[in-house]
Coordinates of C-alpha atoms in Angstrom, one line a residue:
M1 CA -46.8 5.2 -6.1
S2 CA -47.3 8.6 -4.4
T3 CA -50.8 10.1 -4.0
L4 CA -52.2 12.9 -6.2
A5 CA -51.9 15.4 -3.3
E6 CA -48.2 14.6 -2.8
R7 CA -47.5 15.0 -6.5
L8 CA -49.3 18.3 -6.7
A9 CA -47.4 19.5 -3.6
A10 CA -44.2 18.5 -5.2
M11 CA -45.1 20.4 -8.5
R12 CA -46.0 23.5 -6.5
Q13 CA -42.7 23.3 -4.7
A14 CA -40.7 22.9 -8.0
Q15 CA -42.6 25.9 -9.5
Q16 CA -41.8 28.3 -6.7
P17 CA -39.0 30.7 -7.8
G18 CA -35.7 30.3 -6.0
T19 CA -36.5 26.8 -4.7
V20 CA -34.6 24.8 -7.2
P21 CA -33.0 21.9 -5.2
S22 CA -29.3 22.4 -4.8
P23 CA -27.2 19.5 -5.9
R24 CA -25.0 20.1 -2.9
H25 CA -27.5 19.4 -0.1
D26 CA -25.6 16.1 0.5
V27 CA -22.2 17.7 1.2
A28 CA -21.5 18.2 4.9
E29 CA -20.1 21.7 5.6
P30 CA -16.5 21.7 7.0
T31 CA -16.1 22.8 10.5
P32 CA -14.2 26.1 11.1
N33 CA -11.1 24.0 12.1
E34 CA -11.2 21.6 9.2
A35 CA -10.0 22.6 5.7
P36 CA -11.8 21.0 2.8
V37 CA -10.1 18.0 1.4
A38 CA -9.0 18.2 -2.3
G39 CA -10.6 15.7 -4.6
K40 CA -13.2 14.7 -1.9
R41 CA -16.2 12.7 -3.0
R42 CA -19.6 14.0 -2.0
A43 CA -20.8 12.1 1.0
T44 CA -24.2 11.7 2.7
P45 CA -24.3 13.3 6.2
A46 CA -24.4 10.8 9.1
P47 CA -27.9 10.3 10.6
A48 CA -26.5 11.6 13.9
E49 CA -26.6 15.2 12.4
P50 CA -30.2 16.2 12.3
E51 CA -29.4 19.9 12.1
A52 CA -27.5 19.3 8.8
R53 CA -30.4 17.4 7.3
G54 CA -32.9 19.9 8.5
R55 CA -31.4 22.8 6.7
G56 CA -32.7 21.5 3.3
G57 CA -36.2 21.2 4.6
R58 CA -38.6 18.4 3.4
A59 CA -37.7 19.0 -0.3
G60 CA -34.0 18.4 0.4
G61 CA -34.8 15.2 2.3
A62 CA -37.2 14.0 -0.4
D63 CA -34.7 14.7 -3.2
E64 CA -32.0 12.7 -1.3
D65 CA -34.4 9.8 -0.9
R66 CA -35.4 10.0 -4.5
L67 CA -31.7 10.0 -5.6
N68 CA -31.1 6.9 -3.4
E69 CA -34.1 5.2 -5.0
V70 CA -32.8 6.0 -8.6
R71 CA -29.3 4.9 -7.6
G72 CA -30.6 1.6 -6.2
A73 CA -32.7 0.9 -9.3
V74 CA -29.8 1.6 -11.7
H75 CA -27.4 -0.4 -9.7
A76 CA -29.7 -3.4 -9.5
E77 CA -30.5 -3.4 -13.2
L78 CA -26.8 -3.1 -14.0
L79 CA -26.0 -6.1 -11.8
N80 CA -28.8 -8.1 -13.6
T81 CA -27.4 -7.1 -17.0
L82 CA -23.7 -7.7 -16.5
G83 CA -23.8 -10.2 -13.6
P84 CA -20.5 -12.0 -12.7
R85 CA -18.6 -10.1 -15.4
L86 CA -18.5 -7.1 -13.0
Y87 CA -15.8 -9.0 -11.0
E88 CA -13.6 -9.7 -14.0
A89 CA -10.2 -7.9 -13.8
D90 CA -10.3 -7.0 -17.5
L91 CA -13.8 -5.5 -17.6
D92 CA -14.1 -3.2 -20.7
Q93 CA -14.7 0.3 -19.2
D94 CA -16.1 1.7 -22.5
E95 CA -18.7 -1.1 -22.6
L96 CA -19.6 -0.5 -19.0
D97 CA -20.0 3.2 -19.5
Q98 CA -22.4 2.6 -22.5
E99 CA -24.4 0.0 -20.5
L100 CA -24.6 2.4 -17.6
R101 CA -25.9 5.3 -19.7
T102 CA -28.5 3.0 -21.4
I103 CA -29.8 1.7 -18.1
L104 CA -29.8 5.1 -16.5
A105 CA -31.9 6.5 -19.4
D106 CA -34.4 3.6 -19.0
V107 CA -34.7 4.1 -15.3
L108 CA -35.1 7.9 -15.5
G109 CA -37.7 7.5 -18.2
A110 CA -39.9 5.6 -15.8
Q111 CA -39.7 8.4 -13.2
E112 CA -42.5 11.0 -12.9
R113 CA -40.0 13.8 -12.5
P114 CA -36.7 14.0 -14.4
L115 CA -33.4 14.5 -12.6
S116 CA -31.4 17.7 -13.0
A117 CA -28.2 17.5 -15.0
S118 CA -26.0 17.8 -11.9
D119 CA -27.9 15.0 -10.1
R120 CA -27.8 12.8 -13.2
L121 CA -24.0 13.3 -13.4
R122 CA -23.7 12.6 -9.7
V123 CA -25.7 9.3 -9.8
T124 CA -23.8 8.2 -12.9
Q125 CA -20.4 8.9 -11.3
E126 CA -21.3 7.2 -8.0
I127 CA -22.6 4.0 -9.6
R128 CA -19.6 3.9 -11.9
D129 CA -17.3 4.2 -8.9
D130 CA -19.2 1.3 -7.3
I131 CA -19.2 -0.9 -10.3
I132 CA -15.9 -0.4 -12.0
G133 CA -14.0 1.2 -9.0
Y134 CA -14.2 0.9 -5.2
G135 CA -17.1 3.1 -4.3
P136 CA -16.6 6.1 -2.0
I137 CA -12.9 5.5 -1.7
E138 CA -12.3 5.7 -5.4
P139 CA -11.4 9.4 -5.5
F140 CA -8.8 8.9 -2.8
L141 CA -7.2 6.1 -4.7
N142 CA -6.9 8.4 -7.7
D143 CA -5.5 11.3 -5.6
V144 CA -1.7 11.3 -6.1
D145 CA -1.3 13.1 -2.7
V146 CA -2.9 10.3 -0.8
S147 CA -0.6 7.5 0.2
E148 CA -2.9 5.4 2.4
V149 CA -6.6 4.9 2.8
M150 CA -8.0 3.5 6.0
V151 CA -11.6 2.4 6.4
N152 CA -12.7 1.8 10.0
G153 CA -16.2 0.6 9.3
P154 CA -18.7 2.0 6.8
D155 CA -19.0 5.4 8.6
S156 CA -15.3 6.2 9.2
I157 CA -12.7 6.8 6.5
F158 CA -9.3 8.2 7.1
V159 CA -6.5 9.0 4.6
E160 CA -2.8 9.7 4.9
R161 CA -2.0 12.8 2.9
K162 CA 1.7 14.0 2.9
G163 CA 2.4 12.0 6.0
R164 CA -0.6 13.3 8.0
L165 CA -3.8 11.4 8.9
T166 CA -7.0 13.2 8.0
A167 CA -10.6 12.1 8.5
V168 CA -12.8 12.5 5.3
Q169 CA -16.5 12.9 5.0
A170 CA -17.0 10.1 2.4
R171 CA -18.6 6.9 3.7
F172 CA -20.1 3.7 2.6
A173 CA -23.9 3.2 2.5
D174 CA -23.8 0.4 5.1
E175 CA -21.7 -2.7 6.1
A176 CA -23.0 -4.7 3.1
H177 CA -21.7 -2.0 0.7
L178 CA -18.3 -2.1 2.4
R179 CA -18.2 -5.9 2.3
R180 CA -19.1 -5.9 -1.5
T181 CA -16.1 -3.6 -2.1
I182 CA -13.8 -5.8 -0.1
D183 CA -15.0 -9.0 -1.9
K184 CA -14.4 -7.3 -5.3
I185 CA -10.8 -6.5 -4.3
V186 CA -9.9 -9.9 -2.9
S187 CA -11.7 -12.0 -5.5
R188 CA -9.7 -10.5 -8.4
V189 CA -6.5 -12.0 -6.9
G190 CA -8.0 -15.3 -6.0
R191 CA -8.4 -14.6 -2.3
R192 CA -11.4 -14.8 0.0
V193 CA -12.6 -13.3 3.2
D194 CA -15.5 -14.5 5.4
E195 CA -16.3 -15.6 8.9
S196 CA -14.1 -18.8 8.6
S197 CA -11.2 -16.7 7.2
P198 CA -11.8 -13.2 8.5
M199 CA -8.4 -11.7 7.6
V200 CA -6.8 -11.4 4.2
D201 CA -3.9 -9.7 2.4
A202 CA -4.4 -8.8 -1.2
R203 CA -3.4 -6.2 -3.8
L204 CA -4.9 -3.9 -6.3
P205 CA -4.0 -4.2 -10.0
D206 CA -1.4 -1.4 -9.6
G207 CA 0.3 -3.3 -6.8
S208 CA -1.1 -1.3 -3.9
R209 CA -1.2 -3.4 -0.7
V210 CA -4.6 -4.3 0.7
N211 CA -5.4 -5.7 4.1
A212 CA -9.0 -6.5 5.2
V213 CA -10.5 -7.7 8.5
V214 CA -14.2 -8.5 8.8
P215 CA -16.5 -9.4 11.7
P216 CA -16.4 -11.2 14.1
L217 CA -12.8 -10.1 14.5
A218 CA -13.6 -6.5 13.5
V219 CA -16.0 -5.4 16.2
D220 CA -17.3 -2.1 14.7
G221 CA -17.6 -3.2 11.1
S222 CA -15.2 -4.4 8.4
I223 CA -11.7 -2.7 8.3
L224 CA -10.0 -2.1 5.0
T225 CA -6.5 -0.7 4.8
I226 CA -4.9 0.2 1.4
R227 CA -1.3 1.3 1.1
K228 CA -1.1 3.0 -2.3
F229 CA 1.8 2.5 -4.7
A230 CA 2.7 5.1 -7.2
A231 CA 1.7 4.2 -10.8
D232 CA 5.2 5.3 -11.7
P233 CA 7.6 3.7 -9.1
Y234 CA 9.9 6.1 -7.2
T235 CA 13.4 6.2 -8.4
S236 CA 16.6 6.9 -6.5
E237 CA 16.4 10.5 -7.7
D238 CA 13.0 10.8 -6.1
L239 CA 14.3 9.5 -2.8
I240 CA 17.2 12.0 -3.0
R241 CA 14.7 14.8 -3.6
F242 CA 12.5 13.6 -0.7
G243 CA 15.6 13.6 1.6
S244 CA 15.4 9.8 2.2
F245 CA 19.1 9.5 1.5
T246 CA 21.9 11.5 0.0
R247 CA 23.5 11.1 -3.4
T248 CA 26.7 9.8 -1.7
A249 CA 24.7 7.1 0.1
R250 CA 22.9 6.3 -3.1
D251 CA 26.1 5.7 -5.0
F252 CA 27.4 3.5 -2.2
L253 CA 24.2 1.4 -2.2
D254 CA 24.3 1.1 -6.0
A255 CA 27.9 -0.3 -5.7
C256 CA 26.8 -2.7 -3.0
V257 CA 24.0 -4.1 -5.1
R258 CA 26.1 -4.4 -8.3
G259 CA 28.8 -6.0 -6.2
R260 CA 26.4 -8.8 -5.2
L261 CA 26.3 -8.0 -1.4
N262 CA 23.4 -9.5 0.6
V263 CA 21.3 -6.6 1.9
V264 CA 18.6 -6.6 4.6
V265 CA 16.2 -3.6 4.5
S266 CA 14.8 -3.1 8.0
G267 CA 12.3 -0.7 9.6
S268 CA 8.9 -0.3 11.2
T269 CA 5.5 -0.6 9.6
G270 CA 5.0 2.2 7.1
A271 CA 8.7 3.3 7.1
G272 CA 9.0 2.8 3.4
K273 CA 10.9 -0.5 3.3
T274 CA 9.2 -1.7 0.1
T275 CA 9.9 1.6 -1.7
T276 CA 13.6 1.3 -0.7
L277 CA 13.6 -2.3 -1.8
N278 CA 12.2 -1.3 -5.2
V279 CA 15.0 1.3 -5.6
L280 CA 17.7 -1.1 -4.6
S281 CA 16.4 -3.7 -7.0
S282 CA 16.6 -1.1 -9.8
F283 CA 20.4 -1.2 -9.4
I284 CA 20.6 -4.9 -10.4
P285 CA 22.1 -5.4 -13.8
G286 CA 19.6 -6.2 -16.6
D287 CA 21.3 -9.4 -17.6
E288 CA 20.6 -11.3 -14.4
R289 CA 17.6 -13.6 -13.6
I290 CA 15.7 -12.3 -10.6
V291 CA 13.1 -14.3 -8.6
T292 CA 10.8 -12.2 -6.3
I293 CA 8.8 -13.8 -3.5
E294 CA 6.0 -12.0 -1.8
D295 CA 2.8 -12.5 0.2
A296 CA 1.1 -10.1 -2.2
A297 CA 3.0 -9.1 -5.4
E298 CA 3.9 -5.4 -4.8
L299 CA 7.5 -5.0 -6.2
Q300 CA 7.7 -3.2 -9.5
L301 CA 10.9 -4.2 -11.2
H302 CA 11.8 -3.1 -14.8
Q303 CA 14.5 -5.7 -15.6
D304 CA 13.7 -8.0 -18.5
H305 CA 14.3 -11.3 -16.7
V306 CA 12.0 -11.2 -13.6
V307 CA 10.1 -14.2 -12.2
R308 CA 7.4 -13.3 -9.7
L309 CA 6.1 -15.7 -7.1
E310 CA 3.2 -15.1 -4.7
S311 CA 2.3 -17.1 -1.6
R312 CA -1.2 -18.6 -1.3
P313 CA -3.5 -19.1 1.7
S314 CA -5.3 -22.3 2.4
N315 CA -8.7 -22.9 0.8
I316 CA -12.0 -23.3 2.6
E317 CA -11.1 -26.8 3.5
G318 CA -7.9 -25.7 5.1
R319 CA -5.7 -27.1 2.4
G320 CA -3.5 -25.9 -0.5
A321 CA -1.5 -23.2 1.4
V322 CA 1.8 -22.3 -0.1
S323 CA 4.0 -20.2 2.3
I324 CA 6.9 -17.9 1.7
R325 CA 9.2 -20.6 3.1
D326 CA 7.9 -23.1 0.4
L327 CA 8.6 -20.5 -2.3
V328 CA 12.1 -19.7 -1.0
K329 CA 12.9 -23.4 -1.1
N330 CA 11.5 -23.8 -4.6
S331 CA 13.3 -20.7 -5.9
L332 CA 16.6 -22.4 -5.3
R333 CA 15.7 -24.9 -8.1
M334 CA 14.9 -22.1 -10.5
R335 CA 18.4 -21.0 -11.3
P336 CA 18.2 -17.5 -9.8
D337 CA 20.9 -15.0 -9.9
R338 CA 19.1 -12.9 -7.3
I339 CA 16.4 -13.8 -4.8
I340 CA 14.3 -10.9 -3.5
V341 CA 11.9 -11.6 -0.6
G342 CA 9.3 -8.9 0.0
E343 CA 9.2 -9.6 3.7
V344 CA 10.8 -12.2 6.0
R345 CA 8.5 -12.7 8.9
D346 CA 8.7 -16.4 10.0
A347 CA 10.7 -19.6 9.6
S348 CA 11.5 -18.6 6.0
A349 CA 14.4 -16.6 7.5
L350 CA 16.3 -19.9 7.9
D351 CA 15.9 -20.7 4.2
M352 CA 16.8 -17.2 3.2
L353 CA 20.1 -17.5 5.2
Q354 CA 20.7 -20.8 3.5
A355 CA 20.2 -19.3 0.1
M356 CA 22.6 -16.4 0.9
N357 CA 25.2 -18.9 2.2
T358 CA 25.0 -21.3 -0.8
G359 CA 26.1 -19.1 -3.6
H360 CA 23.0 -16.9 -4.2
D361 CA 24.9 -13.6 -3.4
G362 CA 23.2 -10.3 -4.0
S363 CA 19.9 -11.3 -2.4
I364 CA 17.7 -8.6 -0.8
C365 CA 14.9 -8.9 1.8
T366 CA 13.0 -6.8 4.3
V367 CA 12.5 -7.3 8.0
H368 CA 10.5 -5.5 10.6
S369 CA 12.7 -4.1 13.4
N370 CA 13.6 -1.0 15.5
G371 CA 17.3 -0.8 14.4
P372 CA 20.2 -2.6 13.0
R373 CA 21.0 -4.5 16.2
D374 CA 17.3 -5.5 16.6
T375 CA 17.3 -6.7 13.0
L376 CA 19.8 -9.4 13.9
S377 CA 17.8 -10.4 17.0
R378 CA 14.6 -10.6 14.9
V379 CA 16.4 -12.9 12.3
E380 CA 17.6 -15.1 15.1
T381 CA 14.1 -15.4 16.6
M382 CA 12.6 -16.2 13.2
V383 CA 15.2 -18.9 12.5
L384 CA 14.3 -20.5 15.9
M385 CA 10.6 -20.6 14.6
A386 CA 11.7 -23.2 12.0
G387 CA 11.8 -25.7 14.9
M388 CA 15.4 -26.6 14.3
D389 CA 17.3 -27.3 17.5
L390 CA 20.2 -25.0 16.6
P391 CA 22.5 -23.4 19.2
I392 CA 22.4 -19.6 19.2
R393 CA 26.1 -19.4 18.3
A394 CA 25.5 -21.5 15.1
I395 CA 22.6 -19.2 14.1
R396 CA 24.7 -16.1 14.7
E397 CA 27.5 -17.5 12.6
Q398 CA 25.1 -18.1 9.8
V399 CA 23.8 -14.6 10.0
A400 CA 27.2 -13.0 10.2
S401 CA 28.3 -15.1 7.2
A402 CA 25.2 -14.4 5.1
V403 CA 24.3 -10.8 5.7
D404 CA 26.7 -8.0 4.5
L405 CA 24.7 -4.8 4.9
I406 CA 21.7 -3.6 6.9
V407 CA 19.8 -0.5 5.6
H408 CA 17.5 0.7 8.3
Q409 CA 14.6 3.2 7.6
S410 CA 12.4 5.1 9.9
R411 CA 9.3 7.2 9.7
F412 CA 9.6 10.6 11.5
R413 CA 6.9 12.5 13.2
D414 CA 6.6 15.0 10.3
G415 CA 5.6 12.0 8.1
S416 CA 8.9 11.8 6.2
R417 CA 10.6 8.5 5.6
R418 CA 14.4 8.5 6.0
I419 CA 17.2 6.0 5.9
T420 CA 18.8 6.4 9.4
H421 CA 21.5 3.7 9.3
I422 CA 23.6 2.0 6.6
T423 CA 25.4 -0.6 8.7
E424 CA 28.0 -3.2 7.8
V425 CA 27.7 -6.7 9.4
E426 CA 31.4 -7.6 10.1
R427 CA 32.1 -10.9 11.9
M428 CA 31.6 -12.8 15.1
E429 CA 33.6 -11.7 18.1
G430 CA 33.0 -14.2 20.9
E431 CA 29.2 -14.7 21.1
V432 CA 28.4 -11.3 19.5
I433 CA 28.1 -10.2 15.9
T434 CA 30.0 -6.9 15.4
L435 CA 28.3 -4.1 13.5
Q436 CA 29.9 -1.0 12.0
D437 CA 27.8 2.1 11.1
I438 CA 28.9 3.5 7.7
F439 CA 26.2 6.2 7.4
V440 CA 24.0 7.4 10.2
F441 CA 21.3 10.1 10.3
D442 CA 22.4 13.4 11.9
H443 CA 19.7 14.5 14.4
S444 CA 21.6 17.5 15.7
Q445 CA 20.0 19.9 13.3
G446 CA 16.6 19.5 14.9
Y447 CA 13.4 20.7 13.3
D448 CA 12.2 23.8 11.5
S449 CA 9.3 26.0 12.6
D450 CA 6.8 23.7 10.9
G451 CA 8.0 20.6 12.6
R452 CA 9.9 19.2 9.6
V453 CA 13.1 17.3 10.4
L454 CA 16.3 19.1 9.1
G455 CA 18.9 16.3 9.6
R456 CA 20.4 14.2 6.9
L457 CA 22.4 11.0 6.4
V458 CA 26.1 11.5 7.0
A459 CA 29.2 9.4 6.8
T460 CA 30.7 8.2 10.1
G461 CA 34.3 8.4 8.7
L462 CA 34.9 4.6 9.1
R463 CA 36.0 2.7 6.0
P464 CA 33.9 -0.5 5.6
K465 CA 35.7 -3.8 5.2
L466 CA 33.2 -4.9 2.6
L467 CA 35.2 -2.8 0.0
D468 CA 37.4 -5.8 -0.4
K469 CA 34.4 -7.9 -1.4
L470 CA 33.3 -5.2 -3.9
R471 CA 36.8 -5.2 -5.4
E472 CA 36.6 -8.9 -6.0
S473 CA 33.5 -8.3 -8.1
N474 CA 35.2 -5.5 -10.0
V475 CA 33.2 -2.8 -8.4
H476 CA 35.3 0.1 -7.1
V477 CA 34.2 2.7 -4.6
D478 CA 36.1 6.0 -3.9
P479 CA 37.1 5.8 -0.2
M480 CA 36.7 9.5 0.1
I481 CA 32.9 9.2 0.2
F482 CA 33.3 7.9 3.7
A483 CA 35.2 10.9 5.0
T484 CA 33.3 13.1 7.4
V485 CA 32.6 16.7 6.3
G486 CA 34.2 19.2 8.6

């Protein structure tokens, strides 16, 4: 309880004209070289900025401390009232809002000085973001222009907006606040993260990909990376508008998927492989049974007959793990028409090749690589990880027989994601698998004045041999789409 002298001083300060505390004392001013970020949440200045804190005087600091005290009291009371229900995925937002307003009114009623309307709104919004959302990163998850959110400890948050990385002023209160947010995300999908298991892959309810690393592996505080997925998945028309591929290339890929060719989508991290995989999956006819296999369920398919499988890490006793390889093996017993693997990264490559070679045509998967040729090398390496003592030639024959098409995607310096190669896997010639580029990205047009790439995907003029396979599936492609434009 404050002393009488302190209360009188506070009353005199409040009664002086022109000294009404501003609700924006807590917003750090942007530097001259930094544009304000749209949709940015108000953030408390870092302690290392005494000048910024000093501009508000003692009244500004006292108001901020008082807001923190009210926020803490409301948050604690809400936790006591709702308890474990706060971690339920189907928490009723209307009920939470009503509970929050009731508790806030009770806590403010016990205060000697009421909060202003703007401060009351701010406290309510911040607590609601913490309880029903994800704290200070909630506004960025709701921002349609933000594609990725990167938290490098409680005091450092970056976002990717339109392909560019930008530091934002929002921050978590402390490491414990950040860990609570991570625990909320991973617990809703049955995962855990702690000192014994300090890395975890998870997902948000909308399918956005989540990765978290906590101490002792993360030296400067817990690291949280969220790759957002659009609530309404991108379509092939969207990718044409973005310049990811051309309408001609889209029509060819559509024919390849309908013709049940086995396709590998390759590229580096963040190149847009999963988005392209989603678009390719949309070409699958609606009367086929599709089995999807992923580490964290991200694919958003709209066909009626889709079976989704998700791998599982081991429990706290080190048991119960179910790998991608286990799921690929099991999927063969589920009568699939198509098998879609979100990412092949280990010995599951051998089982995927076996599936493609045993009648499950039309399968699609993604692989990390630097190019079409590197994709084949990566697949060979992952097959060897299975521990089978297979000669290299036998592995390459399996790859050449199983894979029909490689779609390679890259992320350019301007932040755009483009398909750079559509390559046919032909056959074995000696000890080498021969490849033939059908479409390649034309870099000759260079960049515009703003650094945006001007090239596009063009045909090489070579007629692919896989047209015969497509004809056998009653899918016809006009050979003129492969003609080069003079």
